[in-house]
Every structure is written in C-alpha cells, then in structure tokens.
Amino acid sequence: MQVYLEGLNEQQREAVLHRDGPIMIVAGAGSGKTKVLTTRIAHLLATGVDPFNILALTFTNKAAAEMKERVEHILGNNEARNIYIGTFHSVFARILRAEAEKLGYPRNFTIYDTDDAKSVVKTVVNELGLDDKHYKPNTVYNRISSAKNALITPEEYINDYGLQQEDMRSNRPMIGQIYDAYCKRCYKNGAMDFDDLLLKFYLLLKTHPESLSKYQRKFKYIMIDEYQDTNTAQYQIIKLLGAMHENVAVVGDDAQSIYSFRGATIENILQFQKDYDEVKVVMLEQNYRSSQSILHVANNVIANNKGQLPKKLWTSNAEGEKIKLVRTATDNDEGKYVADAIQEQKLRNHYRNNDFAILYRTNAQSRSFEESLRRMNIAYRIYGGISFYQRKEIKDFLSYLRVILNPGDEEALKRIINFPARGIGKTSVEKAVLFANQNNVSMWNVLGQAAQFGYKASTLEVINNFVIMIKMFQSELQKKNAYDLSILVGKNTGLVKELFNDKTTEGLARYENIQELLNSIKEFTETPTEDGELLDKSLGSYLQQITLLTDADDDKGESDVVKLMTIHAAKGLEFPVVFVGGLEETLFPNAMSINTREELEEERRLFYVAITRAKQRLWLTYANTRYRFGNLTQNDPSRFIEELPEERLDRAFAGGNMRNNQSNQWNSFDKAKTGFRTSSQENRSATKEKPAYMVTSPVVKIKEHTPTEGFTPSDTSNLQEGQKIEHQKFGFGEVIKMEGAAHNPVATVKFEHNGEKKIMLNYAKLRIVE
DNA sequence: GATGTGAAGCTTTTT
DNA sequence: GCTTCACATC
C-alpha cells in the first residue's frame, strides 16, 4: 500500500482511490476534507497523471496555498508547482490574460476591485443623468453583480420581465441601462471586475470552441473545494470544462453553505448527482476536530434545518467541557468578559493567544472586543474590514502602476492625475472625461492630444508634463522589474516624498504603509515564482497577483495573536478555543435575513459553521443592550439559543464587574424558555455600575425616559406625519416629517423633552401611541 | 485648489 | 458611533 494512504479512514480512502468519473465527497465539518483532496491529487500523480492535467479550484488564496503545500509535502518533490491550484478568480484571470485578445481586451487588462467598480457605477449613473442618491452605487452594483453571477447579460436583463418588474417595484427602472453602460465603460477602460473573471471566462468557453476544447483537453482532472458555495457562473464553467472527461471531483458540505448573498446556490451540490450519469458519492462523517460536546451542540442546531443531505457527524474525541453560554449587560461587558476569559484560560490551561478566535456576525462588532483586548494587553489581529490594498495611499500608489500598464484605466487615471497636486483640477478632469465621451476615445487619449482640446496654456503644460512622465515610466516597462519601476515611480512622482514630509501620526502611518508596499514588491521580485510557467517579475505580473489578494491572505509573521473575524471569514479554519459573540435577535440571526425560511436557514448554517470552528472549548455570548448606529438598543436573545441542548450548556451572567461573576449566577427568571424580559430598571442599574473607564463616550445630554410598562415596538411601515409615538430612550414625541428611501425611511420626530431627532425606522423601535 | 466643517450615510456577510 | 461626502471658506 502507498504510504500516503496510511492514516485515512475507510471513506476517506474510498474518495482518494476513486480515480476516474465524477465523484461527490460530502465532507462534514472537520472530517479531513483537505487531507482527502490533497491525498487524492498525490494519488493521481502517483498513478501517472501529468500535473499539467490537474485543475484544483478553491475560494480563498489561503486554501489554495495550503493545498499546494500539502501536496508537495506528500510527494516530497516540487511536481505540484505545475498543477493549476488556485482560486476560481485567480486561475481564470490567468487564463483570461492569455486569451484576452479573443475577447477584445488588452493583455494587461486591469482587474477592478469592488471599490473601483462602485466608482464606475457612480460615474455612469451620473452620465446617464440619473441621481446617485436614488441609484446608489452600492445597490446598483450588487444588482449588476448578481446578474453577472447568474450569467445574465445587459440585453437579457433589460428584456427580462421579472427583473424589470422588480426594478419597477423598487422604483429603479433604469438599472438595466446602467448595467449596459457600466459594461461598456469597463470594456472601454480595458478592465474586468471580479464577476467578469467568471463571466468572461464562461463566454470564452461558450463562444470559442477551440478554446473550450483546449482547456477541456488540458484539465483532465478537476477538483472543486467548497462546492456548496459555487454560483451559477462557476457551476456552468465547471460543467463545460468537465464535459469531455467527466473527471470532476467536488467536495462540499451543504450544511456549510453561507454565501447565497453572493449568488451561491445550494442547489449545485444538492443536484450534483443528477448532472452526470453515474456519480460516486462518499460521505465523510467522522469529525476529527471537535470535542463531543461541541459536535453534539452543532448537530442539534443544524437539525432544525430542512432539506439537508442526510448525514450524521460523529467523533471519537473526548467529551470535553460544556459549552459556556454567557449573558452580559452590555456589549462592552461582553468584550470585557471575553478578554477576561482569555486571560484566565491562558493562565489556567496554558493556552497561547494564537489558540483563541473571537467570531461575530458583523464587522462592526469587533470594536468592543478590540477595546477590551487592548486594555488587557492581549495581542490581537482583526481580519477583514479594510484590507491593506484598499487603503487610500496604497490605492493611489498602485493606481500609478495601473495607469502605466493600462492607460485606458480611467478609474486609476482619475485618482492620480492630480495627486500629488500638480495643477490639474476638477474642471480640467471633467473636461477631459467629457471630451473622451464625445469623441469615443479614452481619457488618456484626450490628455495625449490635449493641445487639440482647447486647454489654456498653463494647464496644457502641466498635462503634457504628466503625460511625458507616464510615458517615460512605460518605456521602462520592458527593462525594469516591478520593484525597480516602483522605486522610480515613487521618486519621480514625488509621492513618497510628500508622505515623508507629512509628520502627523496618520502621515507617518501612510508613509510606513507605502514602505511596506515597496517591501512586498521587492519580495515579489526576489522570490522565485512557483508557477513554473513563467518567471515573470514584471509589473504586470505583480499587479495581477495582488488585485486578487485579500486581507486574510497575508499572514505576515503569523505571530502569537488572538484572531478576530466574521464567521464568514472563519470558514475553513479551526481554533482550540472559540468565542462567538452577539447571539441576539436582529443581529444573529440578522434582521436582514429572517424574512424567508431560506434566509433563516442560511443564518443557522452560519451559526453551525461558527460552532464547528472550535476544537476544545466554546463560548457563546450575548448582551442585553448594545450600541448600534449610536443608539442604545435592547435585543432579545437569539432564537438559536433555544436550539441548544440544555444538558451541554453552562450558563452564566456577567455584569459590569467580572469579579462578582461567580455569585451572580444565571437565575431561574432568565432561564425561562420564552427568553428573558429585561426590565429597564435592571438594565439601567447595570449601566450605572459600569466602571468609569468603560463609559463609551461623553454622554449626550438626554433626558432619560423610562418606557411604558410592556413597551412593544409597533409596525412603523405606514408611519405618517402627525402621529404620536414613544421611543425607548427619547420618550414621547410627534412625527413632524417623513423622508428617506422607501426601504430606509427616516422620521423626524419632535420629542417632548429631547428636541427634534431623526429616527431611522429600520433600526429604531417605536411604539405608535395614536 | 486646499483645508475645514457639518450633515448624511451606514451595518450582513466578500472572492 | 464612525466614516464619508458635499459644501463653504480661505
């Protein structure tokens, strides 16, 4: 028997040894999925498959890197470097580079990140004479993104009755036209957004039979990780690519499908067996990760969902400790409690910072945890949020590099044309864009022939200097590698100097960030590429790589830190000790996702993912009150709490002061299955007891109001001017004005004691008095 | 054209 | 509560 097969259980071995024909591996949480995938690849290679014929697709760069590393480890050689292992986006981007001209794109096409894309949407909305307050870039972009992920072209969108109806209903009938204009603008800019990397690749395969057969022949063995999260575009691509050999192996877990908001359809995994004549199905049901208690709780939770692939996860691990379910008075107390618990665990059970993860539903929740950890001097790192590459100074610098490579990239050009300031102001830029649109050329072309467009002499001169500088950089493109060119750019543009001269704290941070960027470019040019295919150290090669990187990907140092991230970001990871915060109604499950059974089930799967990240110990926490939108809100405990098996729980309450914790046990009043009702009295006294350092802000002078007995929020969807209402904190008042978008109405209320306030009805709880 | 101020936006998740 | 954006001022 091959050495690599040792240590696999029966099902895992079955999955590895099945060489030809479609196979679906249903891999429960912690069941050794990556091990199976990597061993499978090793087995293919060991039995004579050429590494060039293998394609393995993942969702994150991290997963791809790990897979590559582990295959190499099993094989003990570097054959793996010739395998196409990468994310959907990066692998397709690489192929699209090579085939760009067939689709009419420049080889050096730019990849627009979400910010770039939204900016283009805004530009286009304005150019169509529409109001970007109503056609919000965010909303419109999401709509376009969904269309692309469903492989719907602008023409199809405009002609689709259902979609048009939806847009009519939301009073945004022009989205189809915006979509069309957006695509045209991206094309003109020589740019693809994230979704294009899938969509255009699909179109390439669909419209160029020779390309299709080329890649079908190349990718004889295809492996897909996290199949439950694929969207329609990805699904169709896999189907096309795999049609010739049908050696498609998909690995996934329907219970962990959490990306439907991004177009993923759980149907893809539920239907896989019907896509091919004979599908081998293997269930991996033994969990090697978690304690029995943790797994038991997870199983209980997910059992509340309908329509799952039938399976029962089990483990031979130790029973482990009970799950701690902790209620706190406020979100700050929650943060404090978690930081204290980490400290205590470190002392008592010899954990290191690295062993802990704090998971939450929304990024905004990180704040209270952050503050407490900082106060306790516990090192931490937040994953997600603004990534390094989205920072302003980094984007500015990268925009220079983008323009050098693809001067058609109008977004980048607009960013840098007057940064650092060189006297090309807003009006000059607007003029250039206008000329470009009128003459159907790029903005760069207009700048190159600025003399013909009637700029005044002084402006003309600075424009020409700018153009000459960029052209000079371009002429170095062939001669210099990415790093040397970047240094040249930094010097000649004065960008680095400008930041260096800024001695404010932020300026210093920005300067350091630029240095860090330059370091990473240097590292890129000095590390041998693993692609085998090309040892390309050019700027183009660099830019392609980094656009698809996210914050989670650069584990710089991987030092000993507590990790904070959203549950979404934690998928695929595991930690010895996990804290899941904010188990409250409207937060988790999120208010946005409780309208349909499907949405609620996805939230529950998310909770399942959170629980199953834990190996040894698990804490679930929730707060009575928490600041949201600057308003103190009260939330009921999450409905998911009721789905936890009582016998595996260890309940506790933590007020403002941890030391009183032991004596302050969960009482029978709170334990009532109906969820506890916090009286405002109890609530406020808890707030008052907070030590001074925990007070969040210089308190706004509000005349505190005690809600009426049995305060229940009313349905405010038809709230009218003139109505009388009661607000939990501000008291009684009269609605004097209604405004805001239909889905986000805002009421101006004149309160008896607290003046006029604007209240967002989506978030505030109001009781209609009359 | 740069800088400062106040209001309005926002918060579901991201390759 | 925090961030972004528009507008006003110098």
mmCIF file of C-alpha atoms (C1' of nucleotides) in Angstrom, chain C:
data_model
loop_
_atom_site.group_PDB
_atom_site.id
_atom_site.type_symbol
_atom_site.label_atom_id
_atom_site.label_comp_id
_atom_site.label_asym_id
_atom_site.label_seq_id
_atom_site.Cartn_x
_atom_site.Cartn_y
_atom_site.Cartn_z
ATOM 1 C "C1'" DG C 1 -20.750 55.791 16.994
ATOM 2 C "C1'" DC C 2 -17.886 56.263 12.959
ATOM 3 C "C1'" DT C 3 -16.957 57.413 8.201
ATOM 4 C "C1'" DT C 4 -17.726 59.642 4.026
ATOM 5 C "C1'" DC C 5 -19.166 63.320 1.216
ATOM 6 C "C1'" DA C 6 -20.685 67.825 -0.080
ATOM 7 C "C1'" DC C 7 -20.166 72.455 0.566
ATOM 8 C "C1'" DA C 8 -18.123 76.700 2.316
ATOM 9 C "C1'" DT C 9 -14.163 79.326 3.353
ATOM 10 C "C1'" DC C 10 -9.553 80.852 2.944
#
